[in-house]
Amino acid sequence: MTTPRQDYYQTLSQANLAPLWVSLSNLVPSHPTPKAVPALWKYKEVRPYVMQAGELITAEEAVRRVLVLENPGLPGKSSISSTLYAGLQLILPGEIAPSHRHTQSALRFVMEGKGAWTAVNGERTTMSPGDFIITPSWRWHDHGNPRAEEGGEPVVWLDGLDIPLLVHLDAGFAENLDQASQPIERPEGFSYAQFGHNMAPLRYTPTDATSPIFSYPYERTREALDQLSRFEVIDEWDGVKLRYINPNTGGFAMPTMATFMQFFPAGFKGRTYRSTDSAVFTVVEGRGTAYIDDAVFPFSPKDIFIAPSWAAIRFEMDEDVVLFSYSDRPVQQALNLFREFRE
Ligand code: 1HN
């Protein structure tokens, strides 16, 4: 026996109609209810799988040899949160990852190994652990690694992209370059010399929403945190937290993803906060514990964890800790949706 209402709902669905009153409270929840859950990837456990990929497929065949960090609350979606993608990419000595471009913006955060390069917009940058590197939307990019005889070693980096956001927006376009590596037009370090020192070329007019500095070396970031940790009061929630900026605007380095680096002294016991941006963290230095809603994540260097929107987050640090993170905050702020609450 079906009730008249059930019959009615059935009829509606055949006419591509739905009664709002059934879903209203889910559609406008009193606070964010992300499908993504807090999750932790221990680098020690994931690394063997990454290296195994290196034995089973070449970078050329794979195009990008990456293991996607998939949120257990979003199975099959290649998403670490509703808006963000994360993956671990491996490039072995002598390999090339061919040039392409897409509307998705990408960031690389170097996890281990050095000497591989990424080329963006006619310029190469050589990677070292802790470097934050940007591939802006619709810019040609390819990666490579010197042969072992020339000192090449396996290099692994964390890829952060705005893929799920662009899926929601149906704004994805991509194309391959007709050659594996793009032509190099400027010497390495050119962009950094132009924009990396609180100066800019006299007649330069910005053409892009993304920072013209496409590689932010760890050495400089670490030095800033080190000096500030001595001179500045340590924030009770964030420790010493800096955001990477686009020197043209003072805004975030990328239009869709914010990037941050923060320092906490050993023994730090932080207070709890929530924010509407979902954030991917990776541990650059030190050991500690992240408490994210009901999850307890003890972490070591290179571990990766995700805090979904509005999760309650706090940190306790056993050692001096440095965390890199990225989030969808620029999108939320541009749309006037960003909120945070510090308990
Ligand atoms: C991409 O272009 C890269 O260029 C890495 O290294 C990961 C994931 C999805 C789509 C494009 C890269 C990617 C990607």
PDB file of N, CA, C and O and ligand atoms in Angstrom, residues 64 66 85 89 100 102 106 108 135 141 143 157 159 161 163, ligand 1:
ATOM      1  N   ARG A  64      51.082  11.725 -15.934  1.00  0.00           N
ATOM      2  CA  ARG A  64      51.468  12.181 -14.595  1.00  0.00           C
ATOM      3  C   ARG A  64      51.374  10.951 -13.695  1.00  0.00           C
ATOM      4  O   ARG A  64      50.286  10.391 -13.540  1.00  0.00           O
ATOM      5  N   VAL A  66      50.923   9.672 -10.485  1.00  0.00           N
ATOM      6  CA  VAL A  66      50.420  10.248  -9.241  1.00  0.00           C
ATOM      7  C   VAL A  66      49.519   9.260  -8.517  1.00  0.00           C
ATOM      8  O   VAL A  66      48.711   8.582  -9.151  1.00  0.00           O
ATOM      9  N   TYR A  85      41.811  18.856  -4.511  1.00  0.00           N
ATOM     10  CA  TYR A  85      42.447  17.607  -4.919  1.00  0.00           C
ATOM     11  C   TYR A  85      43.845  17.581  -4.316  1.00  0.00           C
ATOM     12  O   TYR A  85      44.489  18.627  -4.180  1.00  0.00           O
ATOM     13  N   GLN A  89      53.102  12.832  -6.479  1.00  0.00           N
ATOM     14  CA  GLN A  89      53.667  12.588  -7.808  1.00  0.00           C
ATOM     15  C   GLN A  89      55.127  12.192  -7.689  1.00  0.00           C
ATOM     16  O   GLN A  89      55.877  12.792  -6.922  1.00  0.00           O
ATOM     17  N   HIS A 100      51.530  20.124 -20.908  1.00  0.00           N
ATOM     18  CA  HIS A 100      50.107  20.354 -21.196  1.00  0.00           C
ATOM     19  C   HIS A 100      49.651  21.574 -20.410  1.00  0.00           C
ATOM     20  O   HIS A 100      50.410  22.147 -19.644  1.00  0.00           O
ATOM     21  N   HIS A 102      45.858  23.350 -18.563  1.00  0.00           N
ATOM     22  CA  HIS A 102      44.440  23.159 -18.231  1.00  0.00           C
ATOM     23  C   HIS A 102      43.971  24.340 -17.392  1.00  0.00           C
ATOM     24  O   HIS A 102      44.789  25.092 -16.828  1.00  0.00           O
ATOM     25  N   ALA A 106      47.293  24.580 -10.270  1.00  0.00           N
ATOM     26  CA  ALA A 106      48.007  23.537  -9.530  1.00  0.00           C
ATOM     27  C   ALA A 106      49.104  24.147  -8.672  1.00  0.00           C
ATOM     28  O   ALA A 106      49.699  25.170  -9.036  1.00  0.00           O
ATOM     29  N   ARG A 108      52.593  22.707  -6.333  1.00  0.00           N
ATOM     30  CA  ARG A 108      53.466  21.572  -5.968  1.00  0.00           C
ATOM     31  C   ARG A 108      54.121  21.925  -4.656  1.00  0.00           C
ATOM     32  O   ARG A 108      54.580  23.056  -4.476  1.00  0.00           O
ATOM     33  N   THR A 135      51.664  26.293 -10.721  1.00  0.00           N
ATOM     34  CA  THR A 135      51.312  26.248 -12.133  1.00  0.00           C
ATOM     35  C   THR A 135      49.978  26.964 -12.280  1.00  0.00           C
ATOM     36  O   THR A 135      48.935  26.424 -11.917  1.00  0.00           O
ATOM     37  N   HIS A 141      52.888  23.527 -18.757  1.00  0.00           N
ATOM     38  CA  HIS A 141      53.797  23.053 -17.707  1.00  0.00           C
ATOM     39  C   HIS A 141      54.213  21.621 -17.971  1.00  0.00           C
ATOM     40  O   HIS A 141      53.431  20.805 -18.451  1.00  0.00           O
ATOM     41  N   HIS A 143      57.408  18.600 -16.454  1.00  0.00           N
ATOM     42  CA  HIS A 143      58.394  18.316 -15.416  1.00  0.00           C
ATOM     43  C   HIS A 143      59.472  17.407 -15.989  1.00  0.00           C
ATOM     44  O   HIS A 143      59.242  16.678 -16.949  1.00  0.00           O
ATOM     45  N   TRP A 157      56.597  14.968  -4.980  1.00  0.00           N
ATOM     46  CA  TRP A 157      55.967  16.186  -4.473  1.00  0.00           C
ATOM     47  C   TRP A 157      54.474  15.978  -4.301  1.00  0.00           C
ATOM     48  O   TRP A 157      53.883  15.060  -4.866  1.00  0.00           O
ATOM     49  N   ASP A 159      50.904  17.317  -5.086  1.00  0.00           N
ATOM     50  CA  ASP A 159      50.163  18.160  -6.017  1.00  0.00           C
ATOM     51  C   ASP A 159      48.884  18.628  -5.344  1.00  0.00           C
ATOM     52  O   ASP A 159      48.134  17.800  -4.800  1.00  0.00           O
ATOM     53  N   LEU A 161      45.427  20.708  -6.364  1.00  0.00           N
ATOM     54  CA  LEU A 161      44.687  21.339  -7.469  1.00  0.00           C
ATOM     55  C   LEU A 161      43.261  21.664  -7.029  1.00  0.00           C
ATOM     56  O   LEU A 161      42.756  21.104  -6.060  1.00  0.00           O
ATOM     57  N   ILE A 163      40.669  20.913  -8.724  1.00  0.00           N
ATOM     58  CA  ILE A 163      39.882  20.070  -9.634  1.00  0.00           C
ATOM     59  C   ILE A 163      38.403  19.934  -9.226  1.00  0.00           C
ATOM     60  O   ILE A 163      37.520  20.205 -10.039  1.00  0.00           O
TER      61      ILE A 163
HETATM   62  C1  1HN B   1      48.481  17.753 -13.558  1.00  0.00           C
HETATM   63  O1  1HN B   1      48.574  18.481 -14.669  1.00  0.00           O
HETATM   64  C2  1HN B   1      49.596  17.500 -12.791  1.00  0.00           C
HETATM   65  O2  1HN B   1      50.993  18.823 -14.135  1.00  0.00           O
HETATM   66  C3  1HN B   1      49.476  16.765 -11.634  1.00  0.00           C
HETATM   67  O3  1HN B   1      51.910  17.610 -12.629  1.00  0.00           O
HETATM   68  C4  1HN B   1      48.283  16.254 -11.232  1.00  0.00           C
HETATM   69  C5  1HN B   1      45.937  15.929 -11.627  1.00  0.00           C
HETATM   70  C6  1HN B   1      44.841  16.104 -12.409  1.00  0.00           C
HETATM   71  C7  1HN B   1      44.907  16.850 -13.548  1.00  0.00           C
HETATM   72  C8  1HN B   1      46.088  17.415 -13.951  1.00  0.00           C
HETATM   73  C9  1HN B   1      50.928  18.024 -13.218  1.00  0.00           C
HETATM   74  C10 1HN B   1      47.150  16.463 -11.999  1.00  0.00           C
HETATM   75  C11 1HN B   1      47.234  17.213 -13.178  1.00  0.00           C
END
